PDB file of C-alpha atoms in Angstrom:
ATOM      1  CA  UNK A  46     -57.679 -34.463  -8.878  1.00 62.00           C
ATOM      2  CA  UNK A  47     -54.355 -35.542  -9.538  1.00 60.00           C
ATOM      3  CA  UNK A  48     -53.727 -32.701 -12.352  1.00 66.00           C
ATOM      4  CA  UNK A  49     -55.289 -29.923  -9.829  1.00 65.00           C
ATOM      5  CA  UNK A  50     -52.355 -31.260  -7.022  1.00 58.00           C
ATOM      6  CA  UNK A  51     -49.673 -31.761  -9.788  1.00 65.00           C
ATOM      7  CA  UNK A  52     -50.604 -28.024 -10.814  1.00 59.00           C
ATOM      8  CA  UNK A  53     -50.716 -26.606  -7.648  1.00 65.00           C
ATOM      9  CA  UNK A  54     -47.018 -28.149  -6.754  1.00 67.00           C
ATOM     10  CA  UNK A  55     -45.886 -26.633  -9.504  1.00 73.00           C
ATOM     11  CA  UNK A  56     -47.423 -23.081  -8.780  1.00 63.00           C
ATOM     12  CA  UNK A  57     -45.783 -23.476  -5.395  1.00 61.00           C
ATOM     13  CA  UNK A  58     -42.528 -23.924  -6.510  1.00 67.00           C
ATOM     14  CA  UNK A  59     -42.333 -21.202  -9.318  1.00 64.00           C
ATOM     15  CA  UNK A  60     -43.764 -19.057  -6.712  1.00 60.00           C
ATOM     16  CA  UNK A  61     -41.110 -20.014  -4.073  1.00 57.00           C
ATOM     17  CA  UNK A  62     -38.847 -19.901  -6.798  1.00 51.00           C
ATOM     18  CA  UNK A  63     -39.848 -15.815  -7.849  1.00 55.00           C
ATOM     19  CA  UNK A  64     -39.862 -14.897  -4.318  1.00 47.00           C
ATOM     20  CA  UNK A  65     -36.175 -16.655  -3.900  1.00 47.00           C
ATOM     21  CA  UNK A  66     -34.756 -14.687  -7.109  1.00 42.00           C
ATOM     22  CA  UNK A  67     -36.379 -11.166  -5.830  1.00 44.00           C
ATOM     23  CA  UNK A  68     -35.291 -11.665  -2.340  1.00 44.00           C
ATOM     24  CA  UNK A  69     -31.923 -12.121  -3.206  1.00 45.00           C
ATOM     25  CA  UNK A  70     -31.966  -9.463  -5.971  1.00 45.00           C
ATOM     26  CA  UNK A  71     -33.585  -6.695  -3.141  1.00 45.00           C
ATOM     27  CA  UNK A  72     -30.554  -8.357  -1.052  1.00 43.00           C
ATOM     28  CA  UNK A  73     -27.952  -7.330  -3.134  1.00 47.00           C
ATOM     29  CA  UNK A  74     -29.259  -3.670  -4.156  1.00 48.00           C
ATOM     30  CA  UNK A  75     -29.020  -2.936  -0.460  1.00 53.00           C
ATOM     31  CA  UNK A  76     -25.557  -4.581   0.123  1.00 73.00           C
ATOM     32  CA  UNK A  77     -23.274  -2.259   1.995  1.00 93.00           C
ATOM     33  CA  UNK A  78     -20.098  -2.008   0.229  1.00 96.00           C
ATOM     34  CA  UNK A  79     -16.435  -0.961   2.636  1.00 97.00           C
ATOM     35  CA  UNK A  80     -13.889   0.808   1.370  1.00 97.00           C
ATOM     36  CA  UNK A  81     -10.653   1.899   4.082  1.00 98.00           C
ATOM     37  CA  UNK A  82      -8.203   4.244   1.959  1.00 98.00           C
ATOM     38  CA  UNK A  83      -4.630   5.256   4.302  1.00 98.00           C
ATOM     39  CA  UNK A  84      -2.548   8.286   2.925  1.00 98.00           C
ATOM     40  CA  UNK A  85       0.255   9.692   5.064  1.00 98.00           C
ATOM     41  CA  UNK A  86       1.706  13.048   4.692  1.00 97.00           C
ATOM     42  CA  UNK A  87       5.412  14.059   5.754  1.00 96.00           C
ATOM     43  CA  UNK A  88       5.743  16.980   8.321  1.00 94.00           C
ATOM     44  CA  UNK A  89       9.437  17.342   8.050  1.00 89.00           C
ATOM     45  CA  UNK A  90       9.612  21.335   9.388  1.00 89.00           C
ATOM     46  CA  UNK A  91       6.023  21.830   9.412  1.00 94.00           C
ATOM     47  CA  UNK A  92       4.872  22.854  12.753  1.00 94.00           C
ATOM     48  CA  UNK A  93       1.233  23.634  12.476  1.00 96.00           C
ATOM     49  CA  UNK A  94      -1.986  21.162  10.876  1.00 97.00           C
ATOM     50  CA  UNK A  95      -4.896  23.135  10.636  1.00 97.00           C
ATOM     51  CA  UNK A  96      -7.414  20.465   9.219  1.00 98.00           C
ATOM     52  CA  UNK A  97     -10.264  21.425   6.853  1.00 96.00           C
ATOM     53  CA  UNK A  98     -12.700  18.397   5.806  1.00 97.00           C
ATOM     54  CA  UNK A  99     -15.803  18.264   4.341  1.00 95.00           C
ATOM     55  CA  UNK A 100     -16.311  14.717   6.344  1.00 95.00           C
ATOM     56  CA  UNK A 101     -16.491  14.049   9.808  1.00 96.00           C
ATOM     57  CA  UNK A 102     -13.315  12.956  11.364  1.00 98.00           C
ATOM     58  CA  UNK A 103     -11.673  12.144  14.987  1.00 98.00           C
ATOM     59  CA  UNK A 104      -8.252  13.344  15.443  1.00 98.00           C
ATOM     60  CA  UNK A 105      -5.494  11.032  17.563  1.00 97.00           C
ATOM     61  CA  UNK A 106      -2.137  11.358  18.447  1.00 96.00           C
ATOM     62  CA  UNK A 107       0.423   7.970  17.947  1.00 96.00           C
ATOM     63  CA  UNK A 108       3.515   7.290  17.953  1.00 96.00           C
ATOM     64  CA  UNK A 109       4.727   7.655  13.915  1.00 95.00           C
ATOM     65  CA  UNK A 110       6.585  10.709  12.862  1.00 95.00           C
ATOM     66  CA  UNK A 111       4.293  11.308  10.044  1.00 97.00           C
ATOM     67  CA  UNK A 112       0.760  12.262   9.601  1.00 97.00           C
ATOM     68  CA  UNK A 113      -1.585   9.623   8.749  1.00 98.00           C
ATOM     69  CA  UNK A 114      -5.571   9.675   7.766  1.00 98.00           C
ATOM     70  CA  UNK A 115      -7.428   6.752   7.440  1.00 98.00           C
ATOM     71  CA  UNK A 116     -10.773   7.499   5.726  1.00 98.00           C
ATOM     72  CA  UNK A 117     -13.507   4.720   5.743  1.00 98.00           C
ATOM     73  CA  UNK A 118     -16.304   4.296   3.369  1.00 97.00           C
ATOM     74  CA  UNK A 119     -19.636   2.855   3.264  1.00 97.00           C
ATOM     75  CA  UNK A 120     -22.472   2.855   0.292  1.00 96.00           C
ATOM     76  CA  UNK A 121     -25.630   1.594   0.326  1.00 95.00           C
ATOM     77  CA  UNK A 122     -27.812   0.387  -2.400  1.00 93.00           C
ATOM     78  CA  UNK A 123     -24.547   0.545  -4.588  1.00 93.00           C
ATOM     79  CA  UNK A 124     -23.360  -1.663  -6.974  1.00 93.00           C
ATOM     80  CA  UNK A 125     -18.927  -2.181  -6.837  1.00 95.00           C
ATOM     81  CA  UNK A 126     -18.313  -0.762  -9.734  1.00 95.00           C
ATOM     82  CA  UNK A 127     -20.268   2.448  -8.015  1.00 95.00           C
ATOM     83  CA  UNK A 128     -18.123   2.510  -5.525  1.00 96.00           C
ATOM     84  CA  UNK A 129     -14.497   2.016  -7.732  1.00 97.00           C
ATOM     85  CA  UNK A 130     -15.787   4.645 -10.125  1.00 96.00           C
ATOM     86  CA  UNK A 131     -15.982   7.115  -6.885  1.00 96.00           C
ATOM     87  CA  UNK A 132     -12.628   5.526  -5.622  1.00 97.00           C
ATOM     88  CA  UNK A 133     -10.895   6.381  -9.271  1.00 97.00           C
ATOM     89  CA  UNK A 134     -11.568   9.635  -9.241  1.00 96.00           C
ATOM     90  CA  UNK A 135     -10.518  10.624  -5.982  1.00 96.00           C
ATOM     91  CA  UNK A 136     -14.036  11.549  -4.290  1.00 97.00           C
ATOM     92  CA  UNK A 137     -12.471  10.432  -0.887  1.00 97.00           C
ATOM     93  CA  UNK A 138      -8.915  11.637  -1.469  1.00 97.00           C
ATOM     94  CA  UNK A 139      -7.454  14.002   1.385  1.00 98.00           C
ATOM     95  CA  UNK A 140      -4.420  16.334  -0.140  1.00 97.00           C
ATOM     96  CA  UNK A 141      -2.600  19.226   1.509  1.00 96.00           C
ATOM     97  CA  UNK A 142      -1.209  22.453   1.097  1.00 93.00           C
ATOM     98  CA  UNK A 143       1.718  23.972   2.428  1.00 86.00           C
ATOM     99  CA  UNK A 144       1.603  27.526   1.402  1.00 79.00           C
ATOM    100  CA  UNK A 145       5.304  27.823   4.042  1.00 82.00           C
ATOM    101  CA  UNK A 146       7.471  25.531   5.755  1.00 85.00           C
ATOM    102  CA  UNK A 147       5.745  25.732   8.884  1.00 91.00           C
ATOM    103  CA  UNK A 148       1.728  25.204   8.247  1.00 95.00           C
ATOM    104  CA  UNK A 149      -0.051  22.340   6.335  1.00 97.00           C
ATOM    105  CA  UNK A 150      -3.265  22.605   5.666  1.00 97.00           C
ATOM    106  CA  UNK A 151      -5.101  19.082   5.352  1.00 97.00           C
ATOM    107  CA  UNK A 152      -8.286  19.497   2.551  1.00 97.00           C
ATOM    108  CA  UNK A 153     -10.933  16.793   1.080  1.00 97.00           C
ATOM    109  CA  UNK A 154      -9.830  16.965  -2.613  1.00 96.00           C
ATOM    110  CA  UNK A 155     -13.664  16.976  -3.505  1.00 95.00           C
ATOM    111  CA  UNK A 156     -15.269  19.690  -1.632  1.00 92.00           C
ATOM    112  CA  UNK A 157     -18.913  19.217  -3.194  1.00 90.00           C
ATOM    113  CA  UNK A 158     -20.592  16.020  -2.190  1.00 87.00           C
ATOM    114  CA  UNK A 159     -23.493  15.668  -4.285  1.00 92.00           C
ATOM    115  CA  UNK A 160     -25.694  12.784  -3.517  1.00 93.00           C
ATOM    116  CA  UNK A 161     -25.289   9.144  -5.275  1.00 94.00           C
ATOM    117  CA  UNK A 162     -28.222   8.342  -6.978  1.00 92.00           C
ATOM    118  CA  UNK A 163     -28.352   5.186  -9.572  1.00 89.00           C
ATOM    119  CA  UNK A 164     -31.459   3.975 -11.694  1.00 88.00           C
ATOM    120  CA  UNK A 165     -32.243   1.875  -8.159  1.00 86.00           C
ATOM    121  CA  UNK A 166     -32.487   5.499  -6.122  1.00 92.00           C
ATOM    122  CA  UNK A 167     -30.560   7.507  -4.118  1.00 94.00           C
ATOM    123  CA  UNK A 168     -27.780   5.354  -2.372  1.00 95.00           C
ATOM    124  CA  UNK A 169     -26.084   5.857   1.395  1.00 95.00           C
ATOM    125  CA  UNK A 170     -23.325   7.064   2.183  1.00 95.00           C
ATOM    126  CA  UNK A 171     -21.021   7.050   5.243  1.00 96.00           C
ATOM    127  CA  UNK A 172     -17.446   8.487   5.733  1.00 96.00           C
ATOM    128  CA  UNK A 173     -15.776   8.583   8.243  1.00 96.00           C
ATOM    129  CA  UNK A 174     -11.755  10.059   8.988  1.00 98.00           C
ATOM    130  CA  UNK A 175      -9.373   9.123  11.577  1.00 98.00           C
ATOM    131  CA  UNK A 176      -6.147  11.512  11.765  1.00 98.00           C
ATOM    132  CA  UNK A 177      -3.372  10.241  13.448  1.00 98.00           C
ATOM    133  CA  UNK A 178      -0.849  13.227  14.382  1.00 98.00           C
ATOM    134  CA  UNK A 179       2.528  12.618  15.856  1.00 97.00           C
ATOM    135  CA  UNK A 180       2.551  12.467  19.730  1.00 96.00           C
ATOM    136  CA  UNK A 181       4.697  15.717  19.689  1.00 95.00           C
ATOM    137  CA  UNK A 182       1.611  17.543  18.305  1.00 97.00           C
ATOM    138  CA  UNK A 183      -1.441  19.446  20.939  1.00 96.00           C
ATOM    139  CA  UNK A 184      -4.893  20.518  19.817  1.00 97.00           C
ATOM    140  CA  UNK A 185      -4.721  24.757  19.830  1.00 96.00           C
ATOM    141  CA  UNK A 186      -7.988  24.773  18.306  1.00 95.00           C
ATOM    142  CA  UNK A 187     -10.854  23.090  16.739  1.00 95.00           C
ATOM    143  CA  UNK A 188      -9.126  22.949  13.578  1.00 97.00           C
ATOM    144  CA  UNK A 189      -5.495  22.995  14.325  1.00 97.00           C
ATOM    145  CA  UNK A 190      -2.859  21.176  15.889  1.00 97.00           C
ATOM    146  CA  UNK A 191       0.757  22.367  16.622  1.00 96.00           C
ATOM    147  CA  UNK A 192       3.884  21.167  17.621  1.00 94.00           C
ATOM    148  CA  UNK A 193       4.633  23.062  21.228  1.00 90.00           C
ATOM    149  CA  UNK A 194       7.607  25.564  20.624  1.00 84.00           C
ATOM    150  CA  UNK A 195      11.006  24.815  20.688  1.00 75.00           C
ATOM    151  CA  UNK A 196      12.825  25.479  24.103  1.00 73.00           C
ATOM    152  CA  UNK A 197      15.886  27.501  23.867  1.00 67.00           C
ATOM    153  CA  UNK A 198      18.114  24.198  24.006  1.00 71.00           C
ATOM    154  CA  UNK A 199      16.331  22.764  21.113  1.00 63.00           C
ATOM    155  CA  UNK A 200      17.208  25.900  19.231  1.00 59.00           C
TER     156      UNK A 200
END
């Protein structure tokens, strides 16, 4: 009787024990990992943004005399190293292209977002872009923001 109690204690706790170690292993496969990467882009003469991202974004005005993007990541069911790999090679950069002194255009530098799969499945992912444009700037369209024109005095 005692050896059937004795056993069954010790089933318990290398059962509790299991479950423990594969709760917190299912725990950490479906961590969400953060990532918040700031560029900021000079406008100098350039008059006109037109803004072409592959992720969603929210455009603001503020007070700086620069441009400024923040873009925010999240991954699911990634592991860190996941998430620097993506980070090294610029999956999330934003770069732009002034092709004259007055327009900017504002690109993702990785315009194909294939989906994130690891040997655990296909992961999650979430980005999101805040632009912050100088106060001087208005929205002329959906994609593009402009300085208003100079007044004869400012010529």
């Amino acid at each position: 009787m005692l050896k059937r109690l004795a056993l069954k204690n010790q089933f318990l706790k290398t059962s509790g024990m299991t479950l423990l170690l594969l709760l917190t292993a299912t725990l950490s496969l479906s961590a969400q990992l953060k990532h918040t990467q700031h560029q900021t882009f000079q406008l100098d003469s350039i008059d006109q943004v037109l803004i072409d991202l592959v992720d969603p974004y929210t455009v603001e005005t503020w007070a700086g005399n620069q441009l400024m993007t923040e873009t925010q990541v999240q991954l699911y069911q990634a592991s860190e190293s996941v998430l620097q790999f993506f980070l090294k090679n610029e999956r999330y950069t934003i770069v732009s292209d002034s092709n004259s002194t007055e327009l900017m255009s504002l690109l993702s530098k990785d315009t194909e977002r294939k989906r994130i799969r690891t040997k655990f499945g296909e992961c999650e992912e979430r980005i999101t872009v805040r632009i912050f444009v100088p106060k001087n700037f208005e929205q002329k369209g959906e994609k593009l923001w402009a300085r208003p024109p100079k007044t004869e005095e400012e010529k």
